[in-house]
């Protein structure tokens, strides 16, 4: 049988990385797809590119192929070396038929080792024909999108799709866009939250830090707090310490039940910028002789 130089078929050097191989394959697959190119040799060129990609895009198959060495020339007579094990994993494939792959491929990897070909990832159905398949993608949304619900645009390949964001979705959830993938498959969008300047989400709960003045912390009482639904009042207990965490029930992301908003208090001490302000701090030192800030227990 003839030796196949898969690097030459894709037009990439033997040092090509995964991204270079993918770009070269997709370019050839689009150019020679038999549904789009009616030239006599288009189908054979397409099959050759698909076979080369099947090997070079799989690290195990590529490593086994590279064991043969770089001294072979395309078209030379070839026989696998004695004891050749290759990458006969038997994974996936075509039920014992290499689906149009060459004898060279079958002699190295077996008929059942093709995990993509004309029906799997990166194969025939990406460019027309074949069976429907699902496509996975990721979409980062704002916390506000989950709080109110929204419609966002997402680019999938060469298409722009409008995606409805339901109220109360959380990071890691998946939105299914039925029939929007190649050949009628579904697009599966895994959601994540973009960084927010104020809130950190955990499930449906939201966490934030609230800066307060020493007198607010000491005297207690209502202080304004921002939430995704607007400003509300939080009642500080008198003598609140820095680091104390308080809860605003139901002020997280909507759901059944809704999440909560957790507020961690951080006391901000103003600098004494004039004599009058310094005198106030001096008076506090006199009026609180037993106060030891290094021996305070958080409650």
PDB file of C-alpha atoms in Angstrom:
ATOM      1  CA  UNK A   1       0.000   0.000   0.000  1.00  0.00           C
ATOM      2  CA  UNK A   2       1.037   3.631  -0.372  1.00  0.00           C
ATOM      3  CA  UNK A   3       2.367   5.672   2.520  1.00  0.00           C
ATOM      4  CA  UNK A   4       0.191   8.717   3.341  1.00  0.00           C
ATOM      5  CA  UNK A   5       1.975  11.902   4.396  1.00  0.00           C
ATOM      6  CA  UNK A   6      -0.799  13.454   6.469  1.00  0.00           C
ATOM      7  CA  UNK A   7       1.195  16.614   7.118  1.00  0.00           C
ATOM      8  CA  UNK A   8       1.629  17.175   3.389  1.00  0.00           C
ATOM      9  CA  UNK A   9      -2.043  16.451   2.743  1.00  0.00           C
ATOM     10  CA  UNK A  10      -3.064  19.211   5.167  1.00  0.00           C
ATOM     11  CA  UNK A  11      -0.218  21.474   4.081  1.00  0.00           C
ATOM     12  CA  UNK A  12       1.235  21.931   7.563  1.00  0.00           C
ATOM     13  CA  UNK A  13       4.739  21.294   8.991  1.00  0.00           C
ATOM     14  CA  UNK A  14       5.351  18.354  11.301  1.00  0.00           C
ATOM     15  CA  UNK A  15       5.711  20.865  14.141  1.00  0.00           C
ATOM     16  CA  UNK A  16       2.190  22.254  13.596  1.00  0.00           C
ATOM     17  CA  UNK A  17       0.137  22.691  16.750  1.00  0.00           C
ATOM     18  CA  UNK A  18      -3.501  21.755  17.242  1.00  0.00           C
ATOM     19  CA  UNK A  19      -4.822  25.149  16.118  1.00  0.00           C
ATOM     20  CA  UNK A  20      -2.805  25.089  12.859  1.00  0.00           C
ATOM     21  CA  UNK A  21      -4.037  21.595  12.054  1.00  0.00           C
ATOM     22  CA  UNK A  22      -7.636  22.575  12.740  1.00  0.00           C
ATOM     23  CA  UNK A  23      -7.429  25.686  10.533  1.00  0.00           C
ATOM     24  CA  UNK A  24      -5.802  23.786   7.668  1.00  0.00           C
ATOM     25  CA  UNK A  25      -8.358  20.978   7.835  1.00  0.00           C
ATOM     26  CA  UNK A  26     -11.389  23.259   7.914  1.00  0.00           C
ATOM     27  CA  UNK A  27     -10.070  25.237   4.956  1.00  0.00           C
ATOM     28  CA  UNK A  28      -9.604  22.091   2.854  1.00  0.00           C
ATOM     29  CA  UNK A  29     -12.905  20.591   3.986  1.00  0.00           C
ATOM     30  CA  UNK A  30     -14.805  23.667   2.872  1.00  0.00           C
ATOM     31  CA  UNK A  31     -12.885  23.872  -0.400  1.00  0.00           C
ATOM     32  CA  UNK A  32     -13.325  20.243  -1.433  1.00  0.00           C
ATOM     33  CA  UNK A  33     -16.635  19.280   0.142  1.00  0.00           C
ATOM     34  CA  UNK A  34     -18.415  17.252  -2.571  1.00  0.00           C
ATOM     35  CA  UNK A  35     -21.681  19.118  -2.035  1.00  0.00           C
ATOM     36  CA  UNK A  36     -19.938  22.376  -2.926  1.00  0.00           C
ATOM     37  CA  UNK A  37     -17.106  21.371  -5.249  1.00  0.00           C
ATOM     38  CA  UNK A  38     -18.043  19.304  -8.319  1.00  0.00           C
ATOM     39  CA  UNK A  39     -14.468  18.767  -9.538  1.00  0.00           C
ATOM     40  CA  UNK A  40     -13.623  15.143 -10.333  1.00  0.00           C
ATOM     41  CA  UNK A  41     -11.070  14.834  -7.533  1.00  0.00           C
ATOM     42  CA  UNK A  42     -12.933  16.909  -4.933  1.00  0.00           C
ATOM     43  CA  UNK A  43     -14.398  13.953  -3.052  1.00  0.00           C
ATOM     44  CA  UNK A  44     -11.030  12.178  -2.846  1.00  0.00           C
ATOM     45  CA  UNK A  45      -9.307  15.355  -1.677  1.00  0.00           C
ATOM     46  CA  UNK A  46     -12.035  15.812   0.947  1.00  0.00           C
ATOM     47  CA  UNK A  47     -11.658  12.239   2.185  1.00  0.00           C
ATOM     48  CA  UNK A  48      -7.872  12.578   2.327  1.00  0.00           C
ATOM     49  CA  UNK A  49      -8.128  15.769   4.397  1.00  0.00           C
ATOM     50  CA  UNK A  50     -10.642  14.133   6.706  1.00  0.00           C
ATOM     51  CA  UNK A  51      -8.367  11.122   7.211  1.00  0.00           C
ATOM     52  CA  UNK A  52      -5.326  13.312   7.873  1.00  0.00           C
ATOM     53  CA  UNK A  53      -7.276  15.339  10.411  1.00  0.00           C
ATOM     54  CA  UNK A  54      -8.530  12.153  12.089  1.00  0.00           C
ATOM     55  CA  UNK A  55      -4.924  11.196  12.821  1.00  0.00           C
ATOM     56  CA  UNK A  56      -3.201  14.522  13.454  1.00  0.00           C
ATOM     57  CA  UNK A  57      -5.941  15.991  15.650  1.00  0.00           C
ATOM     58  CA  UNK A  58      -5.818  12.971  17.981  1.00  0.00           C
ATOM     59  CA  UNK A  59      -2.698  13.115  20.216  1.00  0.00           C
ATOM     60  CA  UNK A  60      -2.473   9.324  20.574  1.00  0.00           C
ATOM     61  CA  UNK A  61      -2.892   8.603  16.876  1.00  0.00           C
ATOM     62  CA  UNK A  62      -0.497  11.403  15.947  1.00  0.00           C
ATOM     63  CA  UNK A  63       2.179  10.108  18.328  1.00  0.00           C
ATOM     64  CA  UNK A  64       1.822   6.610  16.900  1.00  0.00           C
ATOM     65  CA  UNK A  65       1.967   7.929  13.328  1.00  0.00           C
ATOM     66  CA  UNK A  66       5.042  10.022  14.122  1.00  0.00           C
ATOM     67  CA  UNK A  67       6.814   6.848  15.311  1.00  0.00           C
ATOM     68  CA  UNK A  68       7.049   5.833  11.674  1.00  0.00           C
ATOM     69  CA  UNK A  69       9.529   8.650  11.186  1.00  0.00           C
ATOM     70  CA  UNK A  70       9.786  11.641   8.877  1.00  0.00           C
ATOM     71  CA  UNK A  71      11.767   9.953   6.084  1.00  0.00           C
ATOM     72  CA  UNK A  72       8.836   8.437   4.235  1.00  0.00           C
ATOM     73  CA  UNK A  73       7.629  10.126   1.060  1.00  0.00           C
ATOM     74  CA  UNK A  74       4.013  10.422   0.032  1.00  0.00           C
ATOM     75  CA  UNK A  75       3.080   7.552  -2.306  1.00  0.00           C
ATOM     76  CA  UNK A  76       5.975   5.252  -1.386  1.00  0.00           C
ATOM     77  CA  UNK A  77       5.184   1.578  -0.873  1.00  0.00           C
ATOM     78  CA  UNK A  78       4.641   0.962   2.799  1.00  0.00           C
ATOM     79  CA  UNK A  79       4.293  -2.017   5.126  1.00  0.00           C
ATOM     80  CA  UNK A  80       3.843  -1.586   8.886  1.00  0.00           C
ATOM     81  CA  UNK A  81       6.983  -2.582  10.817  1.00  0.00           C
ATOM     82  CA  UNK A  82       6.936  -5.941  12.642  1.00  0.00           C
ATOM     83  CA  UNK A  83       5.094  -5.793  15.947  1.00  0.00           C
ATOM     84  CA  UNK A  84       3.444  -2.497  15.061  1.00  0.00           C
ATOM     85  CA  UNK A  85       0.837  -1.677  17.684  1.00  0.00           C
ATOM     86  CA  UNK A  86      -0.078   1.803  16.517  1.00  0.00           C
ATOM     87  CA  UNK A  87      -3.117   3.273  18.220  1.00  0.00           C
ATOM     88  CA  UNK A  88      -5.604   0.435  17.769  1.00  0.00           C
ATOM     89  CA  UNK A  89      -7.838   1.621  20.543  1.00  0.00           C
ATOM     90  CA  UNK A  90     -11.038   0.300  19.067  1.00  0.00           C
ATOM     91  CA  UNK A  91     -12.798   3.429  20.357  1.00  0.00           C
ATOM     92  CA  UNK A  92     -15.774   4.835  18.513  1.00  0.00           C
ATOM     93  CA  UNK A  93     -15.743   4.265  14.802  1.00  0.00           C
ATOM     94  CA  UNK A  94     -17.991   2.807  12.177  1.00  0.00           C
ATOM     95  CA  UNK A  95     -18.855  -0.647  13.443  1.00  0.00           C
ATOM     96  CA  UNK A  96     -15.958  -2.351  11.687  1.00  0.00           C
ATOM     97  CA  UNK A  97     -15.984  -0.217   8.571  1.00  0.00           C
ATOM     98  CA  UNK A  98     -13.477   2.628   8.292  1.00  0.00           C
ATOM     99  CA  UNK A  99     -16.078   4.752   6.490  1.00  0.00           C
ATOM    100  CA  UNK A 100     -13.992   5.635   3.420  1.00  0.00           C
ATOM    101  CA  UNK A 101     -10.624   5.732   5.144  1.00  0.00           C
ATOM    102  CA  UNK A 102      -7.678   4.264   3.266  1.00  0.00           C
ATOM    103  CA  UNK A 103      -6.010   0.864   3.651  1.00  0.00           C
ATOM    104  CA  UNK A 104      -3.012   2.748   5.029  1.00  0.00           C
ATOM    105  CA  UNK A 105      -5.158   4.144   7.843  1.00  0.00           C
ATOM    106  CA  UNK A 106      -6.741   0.756   8.537  1.00  0.00           C
ATOM    107  CA  UNK A 107      -3.364  -0.982   8.652  1.00  0.00           C
ATOM    108  CA  UNK A 108      -2.161   1.446  11.335  1.00  0.00           C
ATOM    109  CA  UNK A 109      -5.221   2.048  13.442  1.00  0.00           C
ATOM    110  CA  UNK A 110      -7.739  -0.655  12.566  1.00  0.00           C
ATOM    111  CA  UNK A 111     -11.166  -0.256  11.065  1.00  0.00           C
ATOM    112  CA  UNK A 112     -12.818   0.693  14.324  1.00  0.00           C
ATOM    113  CA  UNK A 113     -10.419   3.386  15.524  1.00  0.00           C
ATOM    114  CA  UNK A 114     -11.844   6.342  13.620  1.00  0.00           C
ATOM    115  CA  UNK A 115     -13.582   8.486  16.186  1.00  0.00           C
ATOM    116  CA  UNK A 116     -14.750  11.234  13.850  1.00  0.00           C
ATOM    117  CA  UNK A 117     -14.904  10.496  10.140  1.00  0.00           C
ATOM    118  CA  UNK A 118     -18.175  11.339   8.415  1.00  0.00           C
ATOM    119  CA  UNK A 119     -20.438  11.262  11.426  1.00  0.00           C
ATOM    120  CA  UNK A 120     -18.467  12.543  14.420  1.00  0.00           C
ATOM    121  CA  UNK A 121     -16.799  15.635  15.741  1.00  0.00           C
ATOM    122  CA  UNK A 122     -15.021  17.733  13.124  1.00  0.00           C
ATOM    123  CA  UNK A 123     -16.266  15.511  10.286  1.00  0.00           C
ATOM    124  CA  UNK A 124     -18.673  15.490   7.395  1.00  0.00           C
ATOM    125  CA  UNK A 125     -21.682  17.029   9.077  1.00  0.00           C
ATOM    126  CA  UNK A 126     -19.840  20.300   9.860  1.00  0.00           C
ATOM    127  CA  UNK A 127     -19.874  21.155   6.183  1.00  0.00           C
ATOM    128  CA  UNK A 128     -23.087  19.642   4.882  1.00  0.00           C
ATOM    129  CA  UNK A 129     -24.521  16.134   4.835  1.00  0.00           C
ATOM    130  CA  UNK A 130     -24.299  13.557   7.589  1.00  0.00           C
ATOM    131  CA  UNK A 131     -26.434  13.343  10.721  1.00  0.00           C
ATOM    132  CA  UNK A 132     -27.530  16.021  13.176  1.00  0.00           C
ATOM    133  CA  UNK A 133     -25.192  16.695  16.084  1.00  0.00           C
ATOM    134  CA  UNK A 134     -25.240  18.973  19.107  1.00  0.00           C
ATOM    135  CA  UNK A 135     -22.754  21.802  19.515  1.00  0.00           C
ATOM    136  CA  UNK A 136     -21.497  23.168  22.836  1.00  0.00           C
ATOM    137  CA  UNK A 137     -20.602  26.795  23.539  1.00  0.00           C
ATOM    138  CA  UNK A 138     -20.268  29.159  26.492  1.00  0.00           C
ATOM    139  CA  UNK A 139     -22.030  32.435  27.220  1.00  0.00           C
ATOM    140  CA  UNK A 140     -21.047  34.940  29.929  1.00  0.00           C
ATOM    141  CA  UNK A 141     -23.970  37.031  31.157  1.00  0.00           C
ATOM    142  CA  UNK A 142     -24.406  39.804  33.717  1.00  0.00           C
ATOM    143  CA  UNK A 143     -25.983  39.109  37.095  1.00  0.00           C
ATOM    144  CA  UNK A 144     -28.663  41.615  36.137  1.00  0.00           C
ATOM    145  CA  UNK A 145     -29.606  39.366  33.185  1.00  0.00           C
ATOM    146  CA  UNK A 146     -30.432  36.574  35.615  1.00  0.00           C
ATOM    147  CA  UNK A 147     -32.259  38.893  37.997  1.00  0.00           C
ATOM    148  CA  UNK A 148     -34.626  40.390  35.436  1.00  0.00           C
ATOM    149  CA  UNK A 149     -34.401  37.974  32.499  1.00  0.00           C
ATOM    150  CA  UNK A 150     -32.992  39.229  29.204  1.00  0.00           C
ATOM    151  CA  UNK A 151     -32.329  38.520  25.545  1.00  0.00           C
ATOM    152  CA  UNK A 152     -28.718  38.393  24.408  1.00  0.00           C
ATOM    153  CA  UNK A 153     -26.975  37.753  21.089  1.00  0.00           C
ATOM    154  CA  UNK A 154     -24.360  35.029  20.684  1.00  0.00           C
ATOM    155  CA  UNK A 155     -22.196  34.184  17.659  1.00  0.00           C
ATOM    156  CA  UNK A 156     -22.074  30.499  16.765  1.00  0.00           C
ATOM    157  CA  UNK A 157     -19.816  29.932  13.789  1.00  0.00           C
ATOM    158  CA  UNK A 158     -20.939  32.386  11.138  1.00  0.00           C
ATOM    159  CA  UNK A 159     -24.369  32.878  12.679  1.00  0.00           C
ATOM    160  CA  UNK A 160     -25.736  35.283  15.296  1.00  0.00           C
ATOM    161  CA  UNK A 161     -28.475  33.862  17.496  1.00  0.00           C
ATOM    162  CA  UNK A 162     -30.774  35.642  19.943  1.00  0.00           C
ATOM    163  CA  UNK A 163     -30.840  33.843  23.281  1.00  0.00           C
ATOM    164  CA  UNK A 164     -33.548  34.309  25.917  1.00  0.00           C
ATOM    165  CA  UNK A 165     -32.049  34.341  29.411  1.00  0.00           C
ATOM    166  CA  UNK A 166     -34.665  33.105  31.926  1.00  0.00           C
ATOM    167  CA  UNK A 167     -34.933  34.773  35.332  1.00  0.00           C
ATOM    168  CA  UNK A 168     -33.010  33.027  38.079  1.00  0.00           C
ATOM    169  CA  UNK A 169     -30.465  31.098  35.989  1.00  0.00           C
ATOM    170  CA  UNK A 170     -27.183  30.312  37.734  1.00  0.00           C
ATOM    171  CA  UNK A 171     -23.603  29.732  36.611  1.00  0.00           C
ATOM    172  CA  UNK A 172     -23.117  26.282  35.116  1.00  0.00           C
ATOM    173  CA  UNK A 173     -26.689  25.926  33.867  1.00  0.00           C
ATOM    174  CA  UNK A 174     -27.224  25.076  30.191  1.00  0.00           C
ATOM    175  CA  UNK A 175     -29.620  26.685  27.727  1.00  0.00           C
ATOM    176  CA  UNK A 176     -30.617  24.484  24.783  1.00  0.00           C
ATOM    177  CA  UNK A 177     -31.216  26.155  21.405  1.00  0.00           C
ATOM    178  CA  UNK A 178     -33.112  23.469  19.543  1.00  0.00           C
ATOM    179  CA  UNK A 179     -32.186  22.916  15.907  1.00  0.00           C
ATOM    180  CA  UNK A 180     -29.553  25.679  15.761  1.00  0.00           C
ATOM    181  CA  UNK A 181     -26.443  23.474  15.361  1.00  0.00           C
ATOM    182  CA  UNK A 182     -25.140  22.031  12.058  1.00  0.00           C
ATOM    183  CA  UNK A 183     -27.610  19.728  10.276  1.00  0.00           C
ATOM    184  CA  UNK A 184     -30.400  20.477  12.755  1.00  0.00           C
ATOM    185  CA  UNK A 185     -28.678  19.563  16.004  1.00  0.00           C
ATOM    186  CA  UNK A 186     -29.038  21.627  19.178  1.00  0.00           C
ATOM    187  CA  UNK A 187     -26.715  24.333  20.523  1.00  0.00           C
ATOM    188  CA  UNK A 188     -25.985  23.819  24.235  1.00  0.00           C
ATOM    189  CA  UNK A 189     -24.943  27.080  25.911  1.00  0.00           C
ATOM    190  CA  UNK A 190     -23.206  26.756  29.289  1.00  0.00           C
ATOM    191  CA  UNK A 191     -23.782  29.946  31.273  1.00  0.00           C
ATOM    192  CA  UNK A 192     -21.281  31.815  33.409  1.00  0.00           C
ATOM    193  CA  UNK A 193     -21.426  35.192  35.129  1.00  0.00           C
ATOM    194  CA  UNK A 194     -19.231  38.090  34.088  1.00  0.00           C
ATOM    195  CA  UNK A 195     -17.330  39.701  36.973  1.00  0.00           C
ATOM    196  CA  UNK A 196     -19.515  42.179  38.868  1.00  0.00           C
ATOM    197  CA  UNK A 197     -18.111  45.275  40.621  1.00  0.00           C
ATOM    198  CA  UNK A 198     -20.230  44.733  43.745  1.00  0.00           C
ATOM    199  CA  UNK A 199     -21.579  41.188  44.029  1.00  0.00           C
ATOM    200  CA  UNK A 200     -20.046  37.722  44.074  1.00  0.00           C
ATOM    201  CA  UNK A 201     -22.559  34.961  43.290  1.00  0.00           C
ATOM    202  CA  UNK A 202     -22.689  31.537  44.916  1.00  0.00           C
ATOM    203  CA  UNK A 203     -25.576  29.623  43.422  1.00  0.00           C
ATOM    204  CA  UNK A 204     -28.546  31.981  43.831  1.00  0.00           C
ATOM    205  CA  UNK A 205     -26.994  33.779  46.829  1.00  0.00           C
ATOM    206  CA  UNK A 206     -25.084  37.032  46.420  1.00  0.00           C
ATOM    207  CA  UNK A 207     -22.213  38.223  48.616  1.00  0.00           C
ATOM    208  CA  UNK A 208     -20.972  41.787  49.026  1.00  0.00           C
ATOM    209  CA  UNK A 209     -18.932  44.020  51.329  1.00  0.00           C
ATOM    210  CA  UNK A 210     -20.594  47.058  52.908  1.00  0.00           C
ATOM    211  CA  UNK A 211     -18.453  49.957  54.129  1.00  0.00           C
ATOM    212  CA  UNK A 212     -19.811  51.736  57.208  1.00  0.00           C
ATOM    213  CA  UNK A 213     -18.575  54.544  59.452  1.00  0.00           C
ATOM    214  CA  UNK A 214     -17.439  53.940  63.036  1.00  0.00           C
ATOM    215  CA  UNK A 215     -20.505  55.721  64.406  1.00  0.00           C
ATOM    216  CA  UNK A 216     -22.872  53.699  62.236  1.00  0.00           C
ATOM    217  CA  UNK A 217     -21.264  50.511  63.494  1.00  0.00           C
ATOM    218  CA  UNK A 218     -21.245  51.711  67.119  1.00  0.00           C
ATOM    219  CA  UNK A 219     -24.762  53.179  67.266  1.00  0.00           C
ATOM    220  CA  UNK A 220     -26.498  50.781  64.896  1.00  0.00           C
ATOM    221  CA  UNK A 221     -29.598  51.668  62.924  1.00  0.00           C
ATOM    222  CA  UNK A 222     -30.635  51.622  59.263  1.00  0.00           C
ATOM    223  CA  UNK A 223     -28.015  51.999  56.507  1.00  0.00           C
ATOM    224  CA  UNK A 224     -28.658  51.963  52.738  1.00  0.00           C
ATOM    225  CA  UNK A 225     -27.543  48.866  50.836  1.00  0.00           C
ATOM    226  CA  UNK A 226     -27.524  48.309  47.073  1.00  0.00           C
ATOM    227  CA  UNK A 227     -29.224  45.182  45.742  1.00  0.00           C
ATOM    228  CA  UNK A 228     -29.949  44.029  42.205  1.00  0.00           C
ATOM    229  CA  UNK A 229     -33.524  45.216  42.771  1.00  0.00           C
ATOM    230  CA  UNK A 230     -32.574  48.678  44.040  1.00  0.00           C
ATOM    231  CA  UNK A 231     -31.532  50.274  47.327  1.00  0.00           C
ATOM    232  CA  UNK A 232     -32.936  48.875  50.581  1.00  0.00           C
ATOM    233  CA  UNK A 233     -32.262  49.575  54.252  1.00  0.00           C
ATOM    234  CA  UNK A 234     -30.285  47.167  56.413  1.00  0.00           C
ATOM    235  CA  UNK A 235     -30.643  47.474  60.187  1.00  0.00           C
ATOM    236  CA  UNK A 236     -27.197  47.376  61.786  1.00  0.00           C
ATOM    237  CA  UNK A 237     -27.147  46.069  65.377  1.00  0.00           C
ATOM    238  CA  UNK A 238     -25.414  48.458  67.798  1.00  0.00           C
ATOM    239  CA  UNK A 239     -21.744  47.595  68.286  1.00  0.00           C
ATOM    240  CA  UNK A 240     -21.388  45.823  64.928  1.00  0.00           C
ATOM    241  CA  UNK A 241     -17.812  44.710  64.324  1.00  0.00           C
ATOM    242  CA  UNK A 242     -15.877  44.626  61.050  1.00  0.00           C
ATOM    243  CA  UNK A 243     -16.311  41.258  59.382  1.00  0.00           C
ATOM    244  CA  UNK A 244     -19.802  40.599  60.709  1.00  0.00           C
ATOM    245  CA  UNK A 245     -22.065  39.057  58.065  1.00  0.00           C
ATOM    246  CA  UNK A 246     -25.722  40.009  57.849  1.00  0.00           C
ATOM    247  CA  UNK A 247     -28.433  38.581  55.603  1.00  0.00           C
ATOM    248  CA  UNK A 248     -31.017  40.241  53.392  1.00  0.00           C
ATOM    249  CA  UNK A 249     -33.488  37.416  52.875  1.00  0.00           C
ATOM    250  CA  UNK A 250     -34.728  36.877  49.325  1.00  0.00           C
ATOM    251  CA  UNK A 251     -32.534  39.618  47.841  1.00  0.00           C
ATOM    252  CA  UNK A 252     -30.386  37.248  45.783  1.00  0.00           C
ATOM    253  CA  UNK A 253     -31.248  35.793  42.377  1.00  0.00           C
ATOM    254  CA  UNK A 254     -34.909  34.847  41.843  1.00  0.00           C
ATOM    255  CA  UNK A 255     -36.017  31.251  42.138  1.00  0.00           C
ATOM    256  CA  UNK A 256     -38.055  28.850  44.249  1.00  0.00           C
ATOM    257  CA  UNK A 257     -36.866  29.791  46.761  1.00  0.00           C
ATOM    258  CA  UNK A 258     -35.065  32.995  45.883  1.00  0.00           C
ATOM    259  CA  UNK A 259     -31.464  33.406  46.980  1.00  0.00           C
ATOM    260  CA  UNK A 260     -30.331  35.700  49.775  1.00  0.00           C
ATOM    261  CA  UNK A 261     -27.917  38.625  49.786  1.00  0.00           C
ATOM    262  CA  UNK A 262     -25.159  38.359  52.398  1.00  0.00           C
ATOM    263  CA  UNK A 263     -23.556  41.606  53.535  1.00  0.00           C
ATOM    264  CA  UNK A 264     -20.129  41.626  55.220  1.00  0.00           C
ATOM    265  CA  UNK A 265     -19.565  44.814  57.223  1.00  0.00           C
ATOM    266  CA  UNK A 266     -16.284  46.667  56.840  1.00  0.00           C
ATOM    267  CA  UNK A 267     -15.702  49.663  59.134  1.00  0.00           C
ATOM    268  CA  UNK A 268     -13.926  52.587  57.497  1.00  0.00           C
ATOM    269  CA  UNK A 269     -12.176  54.985  59.867  1.00  0.00           C
ATOM    270  CA  UNK A 270     -11.784  58.589  58.710  1.00  0.00           C
ATOM    271  CA  UNK A 271      -8.413  60.267  59.034  1.00  0.00           C
ATOM    272  CA  UNK A 272      -8.133  63.167  61.483  1.00  0.00           C
ATOM    273  CA  UNK A 273      -7.229  66.072  59.216  1.00  0.00           C
ATOM    274  CA  UNK A 274      -7.461  68.997  61.666  1.00  0.00           C
ATOM    275  CA  UNK A 275      -7.140  69.738  65.379  1.00  0.00           C
ATOM    276  CA  UNK A 276     -10.879  69.484  66.068  1.00  0.00           C
ATOM    277  CA  UNK A 277     -11.041  66.006  64.593  1.00  0.00           C
ATOM    278  CA  UNK A 278      -7.947  64.932  66.483  1.00  0.00           C
ATOM    279  CA  UNK A 279      -9.520  66.165  69.725  1.00  0.00           C
ATOM    280  CA  UNK A 280     -12.553  63.954  69.123  1.00  0.00           C
ATOM    281  CA  UNK A 281     -10.335  60.887  68.817  1.00  0.00           C
ATOM    282  CA  UNK A 282      -8.473  61.968  71.972  1.00  0.00           C
ATOM    283  CA  UNK A 283     -11.798  62.265  73.807  1.00  0.00           C
ATOM    284  CA  UNK A 284     -12.791  58.760  72.614  1.00  0.00           C
ATOM    285  CA  UNK A 285      -9.557  57.370  74.001  1.00  0.00           C
ATOM    286  CA  UNK A 286     -10.365  58.907  77.376  1.00  0.00           C
ATOM    287  CA  UNK A 287     -14.034  57.900  77.342  1.00  0.00           C
ATOM    288  CA  UNK A 288     -13.343  54.243  76.409  1.00  0.00           C
ATOM    289  CA  UNK A 289     -10.434  53.284  78.700  1.00  0.00           C
ATOM    290  CA  UNK A 290     -11.350  49.582  78.742  1.00  0.00           C
ATOM    291  CA  UNK A 291     -11.762  49.170  74.983  1.00  0.00           C
ATOM    292  CA  UNK A 292      -9.228  46.721  73.507  1.00  0.00           C
ATOM    293  CA  UNK A 293      -9.667  46.292  69.726  1.00  0.00           C
ATOM    294  CA  UNK A 294      -7.240  43.344  69.725  1.00  0.00           C
ATOM    295  CA  UNK A 295      -9.389  41.369  72.130  1.00  0.00           C
ATOM    296  CA  UNK A 296     -12.755  41.638  70.434  1.00  0.00           C
ATOM    297  CA  UNK A 297     -14.759  38.510  69.602  1.00  0.00           C
ATOM    298  CA  UNK A 298     -16.804  38.583  66.399  1.00  0.00           C
ATOM    299  CA  UNK A 299     -20.464  37.669  66.898  1.00  0.00           C
TER     300      UNK A 299
END
